PDB file of C-alpha atoms and ligand atoms in Angstrom:
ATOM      1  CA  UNK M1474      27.441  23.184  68.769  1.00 86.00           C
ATOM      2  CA  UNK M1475      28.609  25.922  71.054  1.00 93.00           C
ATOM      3  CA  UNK M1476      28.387  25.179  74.943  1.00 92.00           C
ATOM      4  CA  UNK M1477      28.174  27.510  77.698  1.00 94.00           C
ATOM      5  CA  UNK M1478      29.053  27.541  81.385  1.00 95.00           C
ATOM      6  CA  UNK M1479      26.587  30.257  83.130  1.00 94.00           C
ATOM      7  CA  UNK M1480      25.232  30.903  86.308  1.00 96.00           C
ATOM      8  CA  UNK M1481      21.448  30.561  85.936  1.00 97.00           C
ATOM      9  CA  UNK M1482      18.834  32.380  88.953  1.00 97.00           C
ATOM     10  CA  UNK M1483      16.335  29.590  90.267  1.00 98.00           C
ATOM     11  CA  UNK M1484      12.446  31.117  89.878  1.00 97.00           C
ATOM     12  CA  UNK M1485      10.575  28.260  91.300  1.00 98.00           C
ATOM     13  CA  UNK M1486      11.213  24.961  93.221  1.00 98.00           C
ATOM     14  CA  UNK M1487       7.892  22.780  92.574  1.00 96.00           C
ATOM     15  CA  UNK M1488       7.388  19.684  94.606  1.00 96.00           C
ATOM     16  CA  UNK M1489       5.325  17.404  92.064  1.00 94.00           C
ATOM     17  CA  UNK M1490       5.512  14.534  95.096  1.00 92.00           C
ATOM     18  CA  UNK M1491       7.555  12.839  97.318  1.00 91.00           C
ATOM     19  CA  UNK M1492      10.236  11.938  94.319  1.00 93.00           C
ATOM     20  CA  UNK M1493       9.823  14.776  92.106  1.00 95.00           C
ATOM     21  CA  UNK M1494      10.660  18.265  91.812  1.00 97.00           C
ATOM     22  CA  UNK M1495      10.702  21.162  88.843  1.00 97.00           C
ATOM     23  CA  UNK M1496      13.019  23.734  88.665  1.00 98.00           C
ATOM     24  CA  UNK M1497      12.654  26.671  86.692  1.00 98.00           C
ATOM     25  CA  UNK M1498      15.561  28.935  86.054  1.00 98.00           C
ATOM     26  CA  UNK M1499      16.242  32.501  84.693  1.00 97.00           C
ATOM     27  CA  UNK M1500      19.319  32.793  82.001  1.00 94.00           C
ATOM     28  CA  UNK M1501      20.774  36.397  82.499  1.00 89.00           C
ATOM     29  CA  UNK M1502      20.500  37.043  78.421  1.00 93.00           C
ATOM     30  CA  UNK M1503      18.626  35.328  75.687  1.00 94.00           C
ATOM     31  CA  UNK M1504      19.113  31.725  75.441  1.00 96.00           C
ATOM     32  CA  UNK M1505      21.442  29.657  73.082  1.00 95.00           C
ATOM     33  CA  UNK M1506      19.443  27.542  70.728  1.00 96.00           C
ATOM     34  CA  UNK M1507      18.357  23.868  72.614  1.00 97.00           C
ATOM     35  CA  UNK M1508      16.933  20.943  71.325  1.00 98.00           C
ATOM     36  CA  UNK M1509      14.637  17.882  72.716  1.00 98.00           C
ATOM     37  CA  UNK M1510      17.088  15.376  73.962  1.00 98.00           C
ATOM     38  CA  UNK M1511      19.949  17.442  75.070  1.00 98.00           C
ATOM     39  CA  UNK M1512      21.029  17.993  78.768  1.00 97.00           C
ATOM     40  CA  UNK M1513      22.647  20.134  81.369  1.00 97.00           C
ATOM     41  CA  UNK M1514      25.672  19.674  83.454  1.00 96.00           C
ATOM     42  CA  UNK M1515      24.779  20.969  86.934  1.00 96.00           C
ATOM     43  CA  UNK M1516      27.550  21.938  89.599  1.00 93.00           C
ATOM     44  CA  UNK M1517      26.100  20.761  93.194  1.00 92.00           C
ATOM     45  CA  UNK M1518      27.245  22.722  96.170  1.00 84.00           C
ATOM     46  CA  UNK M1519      27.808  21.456  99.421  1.00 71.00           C
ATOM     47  CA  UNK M1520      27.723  17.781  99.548  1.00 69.00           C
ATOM     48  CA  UNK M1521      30.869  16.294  99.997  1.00 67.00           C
ATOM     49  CA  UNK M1522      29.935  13.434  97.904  1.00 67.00           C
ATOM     50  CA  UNK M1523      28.951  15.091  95.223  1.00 66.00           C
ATOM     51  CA  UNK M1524      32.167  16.702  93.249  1.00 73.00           C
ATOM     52  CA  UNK M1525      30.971  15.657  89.716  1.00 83.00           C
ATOM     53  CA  UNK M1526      28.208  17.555  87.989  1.00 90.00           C
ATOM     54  CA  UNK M1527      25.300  16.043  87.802  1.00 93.00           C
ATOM     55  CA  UNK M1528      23.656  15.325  83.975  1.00 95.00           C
ATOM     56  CA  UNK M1529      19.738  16.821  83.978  1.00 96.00           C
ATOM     57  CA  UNK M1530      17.626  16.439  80.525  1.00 96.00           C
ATOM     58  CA  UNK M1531      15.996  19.816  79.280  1.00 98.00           C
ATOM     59  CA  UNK M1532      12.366  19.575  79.980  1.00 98.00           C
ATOM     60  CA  UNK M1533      11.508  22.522  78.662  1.00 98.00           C
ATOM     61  CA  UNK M1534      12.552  25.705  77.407  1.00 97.00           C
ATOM     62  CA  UNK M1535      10.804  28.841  77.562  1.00 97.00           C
ATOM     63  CA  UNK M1536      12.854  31.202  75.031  1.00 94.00           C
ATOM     64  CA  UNK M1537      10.405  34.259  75.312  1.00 95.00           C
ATOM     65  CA  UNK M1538      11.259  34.597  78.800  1.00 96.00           C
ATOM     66  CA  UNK M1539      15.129  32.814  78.799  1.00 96.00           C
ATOM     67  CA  UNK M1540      13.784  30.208  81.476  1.00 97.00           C
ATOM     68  CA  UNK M1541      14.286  26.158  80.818  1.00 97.00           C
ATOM     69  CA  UNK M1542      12.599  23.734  83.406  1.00 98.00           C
ATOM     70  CA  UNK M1543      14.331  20.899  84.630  1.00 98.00           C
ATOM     71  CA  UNK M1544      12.661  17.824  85.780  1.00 97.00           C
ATOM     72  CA  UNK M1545      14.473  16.280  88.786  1.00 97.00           C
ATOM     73  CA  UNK M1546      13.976  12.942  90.346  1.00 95.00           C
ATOM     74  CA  UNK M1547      15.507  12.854  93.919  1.00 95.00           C
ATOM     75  CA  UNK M1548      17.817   9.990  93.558  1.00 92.00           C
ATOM     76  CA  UNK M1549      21.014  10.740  95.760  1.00 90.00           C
ATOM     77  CA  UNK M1550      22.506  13.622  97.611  1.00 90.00           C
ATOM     78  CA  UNK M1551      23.042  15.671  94.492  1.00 91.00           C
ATOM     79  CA  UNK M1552      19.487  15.425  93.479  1.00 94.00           C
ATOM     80  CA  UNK M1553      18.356  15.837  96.811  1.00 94.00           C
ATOM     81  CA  UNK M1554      20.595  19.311  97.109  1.00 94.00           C
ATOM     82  CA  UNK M1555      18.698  20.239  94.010  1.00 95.00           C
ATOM     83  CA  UNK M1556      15.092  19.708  95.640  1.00 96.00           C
ATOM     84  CA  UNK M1557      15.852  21.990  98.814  1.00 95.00           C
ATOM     85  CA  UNK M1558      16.640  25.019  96.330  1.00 96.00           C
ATOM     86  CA  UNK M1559      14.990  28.288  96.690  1.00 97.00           C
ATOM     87  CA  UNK M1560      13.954  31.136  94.364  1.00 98.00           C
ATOM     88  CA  UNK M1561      17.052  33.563  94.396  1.00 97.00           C
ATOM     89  CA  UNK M1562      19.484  31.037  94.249  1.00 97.00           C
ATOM     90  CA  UNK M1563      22.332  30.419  91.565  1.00 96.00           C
ATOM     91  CA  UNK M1564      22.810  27.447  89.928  1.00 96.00           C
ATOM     92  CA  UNK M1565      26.046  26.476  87.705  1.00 95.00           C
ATOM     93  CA  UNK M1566      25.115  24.844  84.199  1.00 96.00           C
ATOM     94  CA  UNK M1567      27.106  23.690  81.510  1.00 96.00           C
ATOM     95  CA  UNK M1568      24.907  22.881  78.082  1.00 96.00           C
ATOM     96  CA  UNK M1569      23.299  22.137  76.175  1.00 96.00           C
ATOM     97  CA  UNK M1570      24.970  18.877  76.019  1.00 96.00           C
ATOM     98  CA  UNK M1571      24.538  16.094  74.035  1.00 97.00           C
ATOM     99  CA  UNK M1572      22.577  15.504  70.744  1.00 97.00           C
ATOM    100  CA  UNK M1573      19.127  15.331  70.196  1.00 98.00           C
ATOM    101  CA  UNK M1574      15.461  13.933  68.789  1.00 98.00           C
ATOM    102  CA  UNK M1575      14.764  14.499  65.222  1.00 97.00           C
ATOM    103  CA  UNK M1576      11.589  16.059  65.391  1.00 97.00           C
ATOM    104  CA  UNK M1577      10.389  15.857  61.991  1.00 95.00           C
ATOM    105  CA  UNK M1578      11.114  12.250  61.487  1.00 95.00           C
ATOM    106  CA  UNK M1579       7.462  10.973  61.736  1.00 94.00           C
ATOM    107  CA  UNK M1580       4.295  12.332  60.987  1.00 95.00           C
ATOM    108  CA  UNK M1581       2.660   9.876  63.242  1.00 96.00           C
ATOM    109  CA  UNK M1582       5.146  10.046  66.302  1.00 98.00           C
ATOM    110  CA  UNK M1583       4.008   7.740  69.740  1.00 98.00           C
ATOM    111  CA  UNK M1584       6.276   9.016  72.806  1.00 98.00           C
ATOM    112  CA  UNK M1585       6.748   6.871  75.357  1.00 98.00           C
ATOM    113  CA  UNK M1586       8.243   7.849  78.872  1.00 97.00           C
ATOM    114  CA  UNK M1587       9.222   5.824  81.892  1.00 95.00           C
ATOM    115  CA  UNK M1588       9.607   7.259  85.580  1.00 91.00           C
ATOM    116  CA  UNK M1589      12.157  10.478  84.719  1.00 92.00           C
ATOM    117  CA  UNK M1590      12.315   9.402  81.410  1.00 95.00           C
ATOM    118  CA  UNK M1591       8.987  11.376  80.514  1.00 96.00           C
ATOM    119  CA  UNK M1592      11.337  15.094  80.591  1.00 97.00           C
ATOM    120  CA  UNK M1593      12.495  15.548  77.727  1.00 98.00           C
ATOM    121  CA  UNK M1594       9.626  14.137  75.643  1.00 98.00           C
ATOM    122  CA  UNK M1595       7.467  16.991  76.965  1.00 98.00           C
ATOM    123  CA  UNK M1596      10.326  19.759  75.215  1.00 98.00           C
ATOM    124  CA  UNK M1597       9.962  16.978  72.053  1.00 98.00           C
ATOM    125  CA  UNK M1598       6.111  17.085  72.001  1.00 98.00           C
ATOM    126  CA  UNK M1599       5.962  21.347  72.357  1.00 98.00           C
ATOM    127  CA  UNK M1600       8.395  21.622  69.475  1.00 97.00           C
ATOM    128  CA  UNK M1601       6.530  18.559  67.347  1.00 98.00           C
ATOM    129  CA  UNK M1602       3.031  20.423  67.395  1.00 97.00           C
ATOM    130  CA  UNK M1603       4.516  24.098  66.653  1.00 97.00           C
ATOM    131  CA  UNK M1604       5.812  22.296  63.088  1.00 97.00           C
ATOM    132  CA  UNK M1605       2.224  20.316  62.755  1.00 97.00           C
ATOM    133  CA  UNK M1606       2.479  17.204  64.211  1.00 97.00           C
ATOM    134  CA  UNK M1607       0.463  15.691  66.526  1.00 95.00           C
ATOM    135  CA  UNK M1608       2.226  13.495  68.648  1.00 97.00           C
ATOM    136  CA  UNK M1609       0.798  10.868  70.767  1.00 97.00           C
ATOM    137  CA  UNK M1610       1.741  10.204  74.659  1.00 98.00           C
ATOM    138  CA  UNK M1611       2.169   6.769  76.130  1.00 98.00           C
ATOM    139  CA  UNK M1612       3.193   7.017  80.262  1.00 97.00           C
ATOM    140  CA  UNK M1613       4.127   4.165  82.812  1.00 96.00           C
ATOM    141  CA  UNK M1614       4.271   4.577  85.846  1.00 94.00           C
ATOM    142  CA  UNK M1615       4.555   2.733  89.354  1.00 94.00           C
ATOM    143  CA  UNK M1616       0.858   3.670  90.394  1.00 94.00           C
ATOM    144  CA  UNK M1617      -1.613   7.050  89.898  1.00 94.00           C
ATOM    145  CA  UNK M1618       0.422   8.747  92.341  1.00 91.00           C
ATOM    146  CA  UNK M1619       3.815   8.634  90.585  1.00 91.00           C
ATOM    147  CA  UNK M1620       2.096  10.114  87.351  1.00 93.00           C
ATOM    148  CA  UNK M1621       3.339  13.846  87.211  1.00 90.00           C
ATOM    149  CA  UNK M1622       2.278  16.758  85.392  1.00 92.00           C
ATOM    150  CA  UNK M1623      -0.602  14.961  83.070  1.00 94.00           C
ATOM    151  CA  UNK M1624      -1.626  18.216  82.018  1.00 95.00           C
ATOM    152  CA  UNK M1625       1.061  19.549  80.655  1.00 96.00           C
ATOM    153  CA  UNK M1626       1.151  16.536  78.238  1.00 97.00           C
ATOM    154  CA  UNK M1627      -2.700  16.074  77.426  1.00 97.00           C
ATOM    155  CA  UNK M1628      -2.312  20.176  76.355  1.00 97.00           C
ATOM    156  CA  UNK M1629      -0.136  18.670  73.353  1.00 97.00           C
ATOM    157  CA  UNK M1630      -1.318  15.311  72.715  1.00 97.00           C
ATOM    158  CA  UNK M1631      -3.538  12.077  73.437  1.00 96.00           C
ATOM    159  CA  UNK M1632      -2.372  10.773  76.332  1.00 97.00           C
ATOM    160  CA  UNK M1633      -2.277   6.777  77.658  1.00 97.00           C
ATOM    161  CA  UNK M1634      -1.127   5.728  80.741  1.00 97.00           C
ATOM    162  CA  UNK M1635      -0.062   2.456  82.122  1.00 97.00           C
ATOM    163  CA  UNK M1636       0.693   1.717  85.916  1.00 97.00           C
ATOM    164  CA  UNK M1637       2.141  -1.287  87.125  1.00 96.00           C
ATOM    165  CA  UNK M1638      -0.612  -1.280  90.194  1.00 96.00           C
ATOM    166  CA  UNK M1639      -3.510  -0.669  87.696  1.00 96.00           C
ATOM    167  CA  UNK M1640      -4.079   2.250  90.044  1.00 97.00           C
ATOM    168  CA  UNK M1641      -4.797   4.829  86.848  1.00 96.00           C
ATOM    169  CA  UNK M1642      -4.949   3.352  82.885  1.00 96.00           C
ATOM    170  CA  UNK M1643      -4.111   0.046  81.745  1.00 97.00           C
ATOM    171  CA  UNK M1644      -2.818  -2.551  84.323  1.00 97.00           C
ATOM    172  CA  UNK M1645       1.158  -3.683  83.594  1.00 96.00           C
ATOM    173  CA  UNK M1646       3.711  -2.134  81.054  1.00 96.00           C
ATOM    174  CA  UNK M1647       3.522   0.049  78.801  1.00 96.00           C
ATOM    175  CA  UNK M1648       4.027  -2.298  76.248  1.00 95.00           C
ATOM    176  CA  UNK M1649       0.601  -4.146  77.414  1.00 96.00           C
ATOM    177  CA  UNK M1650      -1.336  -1.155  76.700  1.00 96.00           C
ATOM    178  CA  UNK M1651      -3.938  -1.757  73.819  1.00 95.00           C
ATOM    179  CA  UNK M1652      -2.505   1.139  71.275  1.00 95.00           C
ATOM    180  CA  UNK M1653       0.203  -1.939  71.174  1.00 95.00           C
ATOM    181  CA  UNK M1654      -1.182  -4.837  70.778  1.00 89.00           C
ATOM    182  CA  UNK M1655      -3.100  -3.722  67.524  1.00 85.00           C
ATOM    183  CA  UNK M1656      -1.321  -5.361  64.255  1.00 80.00           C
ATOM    184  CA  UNK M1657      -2.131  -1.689  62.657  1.00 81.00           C
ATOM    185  CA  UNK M1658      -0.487   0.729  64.811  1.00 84.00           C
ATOM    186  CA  UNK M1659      -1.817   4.148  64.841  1.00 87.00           C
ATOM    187  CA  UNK M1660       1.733   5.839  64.821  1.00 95.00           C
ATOM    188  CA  UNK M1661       4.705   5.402  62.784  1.00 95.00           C
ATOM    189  CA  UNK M1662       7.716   5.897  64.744  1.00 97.00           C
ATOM    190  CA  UNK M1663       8.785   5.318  68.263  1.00 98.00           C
ATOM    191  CA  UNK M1664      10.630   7.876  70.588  1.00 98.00           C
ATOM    192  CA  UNK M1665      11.215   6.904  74.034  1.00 98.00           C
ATOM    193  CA  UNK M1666      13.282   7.576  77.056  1.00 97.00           C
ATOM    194  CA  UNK M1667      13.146   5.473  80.425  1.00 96.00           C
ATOM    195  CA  UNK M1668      14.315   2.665  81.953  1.00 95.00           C
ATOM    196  CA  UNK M1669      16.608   0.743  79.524  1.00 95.00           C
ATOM    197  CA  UNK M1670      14.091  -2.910  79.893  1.00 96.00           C
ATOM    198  CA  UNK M1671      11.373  -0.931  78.936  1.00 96.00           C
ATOM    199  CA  UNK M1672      13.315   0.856  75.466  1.00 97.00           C
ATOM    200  CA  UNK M1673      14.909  -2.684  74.732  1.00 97.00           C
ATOM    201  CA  UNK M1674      11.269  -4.352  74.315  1.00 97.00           C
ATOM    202  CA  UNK M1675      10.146  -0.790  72.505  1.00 97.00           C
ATOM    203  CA  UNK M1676      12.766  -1.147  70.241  1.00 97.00           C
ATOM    204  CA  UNK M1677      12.130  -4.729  69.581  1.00 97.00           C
ATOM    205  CA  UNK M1678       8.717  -3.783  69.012  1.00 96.00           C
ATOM    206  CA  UNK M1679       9.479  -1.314  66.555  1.00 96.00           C
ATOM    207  CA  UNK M1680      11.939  -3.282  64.848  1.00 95.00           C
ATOM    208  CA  UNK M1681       9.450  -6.444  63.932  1.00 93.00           C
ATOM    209  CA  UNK M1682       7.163  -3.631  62.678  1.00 93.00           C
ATOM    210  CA  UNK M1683      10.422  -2.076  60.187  1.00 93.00           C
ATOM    211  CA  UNK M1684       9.428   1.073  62.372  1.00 95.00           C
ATOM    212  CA  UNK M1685      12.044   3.752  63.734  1.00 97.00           C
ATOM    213  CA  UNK M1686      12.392   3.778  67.448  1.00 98.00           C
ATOM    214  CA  UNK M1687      14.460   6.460  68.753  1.00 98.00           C
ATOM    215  CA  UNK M1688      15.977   5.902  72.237  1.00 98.00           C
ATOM    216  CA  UNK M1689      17.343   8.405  74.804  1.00 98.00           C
ATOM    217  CA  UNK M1690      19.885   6.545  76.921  1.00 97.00           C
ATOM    218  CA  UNK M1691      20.229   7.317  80.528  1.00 91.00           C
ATOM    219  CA  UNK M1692      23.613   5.579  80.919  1.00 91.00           C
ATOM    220  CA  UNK M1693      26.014   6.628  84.098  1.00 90.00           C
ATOM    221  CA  UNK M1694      28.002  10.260  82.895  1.00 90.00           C
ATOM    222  CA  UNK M1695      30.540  11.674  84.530  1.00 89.00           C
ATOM    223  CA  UNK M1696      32.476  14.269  82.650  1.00 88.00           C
ATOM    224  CA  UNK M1697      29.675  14.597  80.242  1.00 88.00           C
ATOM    225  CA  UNK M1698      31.999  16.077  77.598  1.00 87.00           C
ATOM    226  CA  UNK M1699      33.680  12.557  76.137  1.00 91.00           C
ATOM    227  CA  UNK M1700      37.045  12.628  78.234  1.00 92.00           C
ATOM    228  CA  UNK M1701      36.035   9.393  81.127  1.00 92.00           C
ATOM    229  CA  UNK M1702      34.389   7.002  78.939  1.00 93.00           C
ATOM    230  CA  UNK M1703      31.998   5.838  81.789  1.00 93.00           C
ATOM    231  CA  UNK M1704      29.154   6.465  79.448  1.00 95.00           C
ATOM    232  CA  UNK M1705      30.058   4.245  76.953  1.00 96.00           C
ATOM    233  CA  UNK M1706      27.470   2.175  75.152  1.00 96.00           C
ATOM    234  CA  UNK M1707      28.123  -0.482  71.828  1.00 96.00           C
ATOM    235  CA  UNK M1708      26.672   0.732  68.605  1.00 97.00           C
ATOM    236  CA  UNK M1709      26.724  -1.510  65.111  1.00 96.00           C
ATOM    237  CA  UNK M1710      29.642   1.778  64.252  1.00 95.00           C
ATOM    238  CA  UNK M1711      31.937   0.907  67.287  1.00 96.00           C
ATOM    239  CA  UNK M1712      31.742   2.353  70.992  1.00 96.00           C
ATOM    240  CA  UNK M1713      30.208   5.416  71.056  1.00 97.00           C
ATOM    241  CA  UNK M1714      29.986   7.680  74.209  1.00 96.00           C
ATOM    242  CA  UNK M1715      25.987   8.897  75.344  1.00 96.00           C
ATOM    243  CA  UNK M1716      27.162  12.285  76.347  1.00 95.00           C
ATOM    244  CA  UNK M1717      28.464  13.398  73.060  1.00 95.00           C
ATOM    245  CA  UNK M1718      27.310  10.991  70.536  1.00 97.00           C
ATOM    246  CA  UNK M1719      24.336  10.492  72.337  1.00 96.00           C
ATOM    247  CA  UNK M1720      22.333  10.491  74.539  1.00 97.00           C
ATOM    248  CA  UNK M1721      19.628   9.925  71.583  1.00 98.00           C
ATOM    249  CA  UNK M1722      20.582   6.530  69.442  1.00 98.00           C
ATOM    250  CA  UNK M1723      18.265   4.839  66.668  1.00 98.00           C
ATOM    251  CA  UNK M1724      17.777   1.575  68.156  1.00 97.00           C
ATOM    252  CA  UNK M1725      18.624  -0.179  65.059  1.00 97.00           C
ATOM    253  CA  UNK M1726      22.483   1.149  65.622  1.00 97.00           C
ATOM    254  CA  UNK M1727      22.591   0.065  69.185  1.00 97.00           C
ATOM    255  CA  UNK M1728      23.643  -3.443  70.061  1.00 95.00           C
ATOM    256  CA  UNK M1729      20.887  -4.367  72.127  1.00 86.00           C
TER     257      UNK M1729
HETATM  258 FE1  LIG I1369      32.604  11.247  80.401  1.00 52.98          FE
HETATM  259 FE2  LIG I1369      30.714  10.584  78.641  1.00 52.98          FE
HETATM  260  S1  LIG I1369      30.460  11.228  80.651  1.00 52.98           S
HETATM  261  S2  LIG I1369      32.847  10.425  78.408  1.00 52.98           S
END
């Protein structure tokens, strides 16, 4: 697939809350075709300690009006550059990057997000319901206040939340919420991105269930085009790199 390096306008910083922000950017033409699952290579400016790009999954794309959204976590100094941008601003991207969710591969889909983990699955749900399927939502999160953009999500979906505070939704993991702990699962396949504890016990799950559970690993990139190997995860086919092989792996090839 054909990648691009552009210079994309910023239209709109939005601070979600004290960790979160939402970028929407303006391509100069019409976009390149993107899928759920794939990421962008952003160039950060002016931090010294920031000279490698920094990977960001698509959260959504908006090809009527050649804008994507990109949902940023303020982690570091190159994610915190990112949350102090302002409309009018260029930003460098290389993508789309990576490979992505098959969308069709369940009728009954369950989509399960952790923390930043929830951004691509809301590009994966849009594109789900314009074939016909109705996927369902399943979000953890610290407490009610770490829970972002509900809306956006319920507008596709059901939506079930956990919290670790039992501030919002079932108290504990996600994997403690009910629509688990039924023997007859109302959903036939598992896609999930997160932190990796939480898509190891999903993919267990799955697997004593002979479902599919499709995992979106966040592992460390640098280059984000296969040359460093720091993204290097084992697979039942050998060592395969997230950023070009990945970052979207069927559990059942991942040696987990
Ligand atoms: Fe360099 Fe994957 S990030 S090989």
């Amino acid at each position: 697939m054909e990648k691009f390096l552009t210079e994309f306008k910023v239209v709109a910083n939005r601070r979600l809350n004290r960790e979160y922000v939402v970028i929407e950017l303006k391509h100069p033409s019409e976009l390149p075709e993107m899928h759920p699952g794939q990421f962008v290579q952003i160039k950060v400016e002016n931090t010294p300690s920031t000279y490698l790009r920094r990977p960001i999954s698509i959260h959504d794309v908006d090809k009527k009006n050649n804008s994507l959204r990109l949902l940023v976590q303020e982690v570091g100094d190159g994610t915190r550059w990112m949350g102090t941008l302002i409309p009018g601003q260029s930003l460098n991207l290389i993508y789309p990057l990576g490979n992505w969710f098959d969308v069709s591969a369940s009728d009954k889909p369950l989509l399960v997000g952790g923390g930043c983990g929830i951004a691509p699955l809301l590009f994966l749900g849009k594109q789900m319901k314009e074939i016909g399927i109705s996927p369902s939502f399943l979000i953890g999160a610290k407490s009610a206040s770490a829970l972002i953009e509900l809306k956006e999500y319920e507008d596709i979906g059901d939506v079930y939340i956990t919290t670790e505070d039992g501030s919002i939704g079932t108290k504990g993991y996600v994997i403690h919420h009910s629509i688990m702990r039924t023997d007859k699962p109302n959903f036939k396949a598992i896609y999930t991105c997160g932190p990796e504890p939480m898509m190891k016990v999903l993919a267990k799950y799955a697997g004593s269930r002979n479902m599919d559970c499709f995992v979106s690993l966040e592992n460390q990139m640098a280059c984000g085009f296969g040359a460093c190997l720091c993204c290097v995860t084992e697979t039942i086919h050998g060592n395969k790199c997230t950023c070009i092989d990945g970052p979207v792996f069927n559990s059942k090839e991942l040696k987990w």
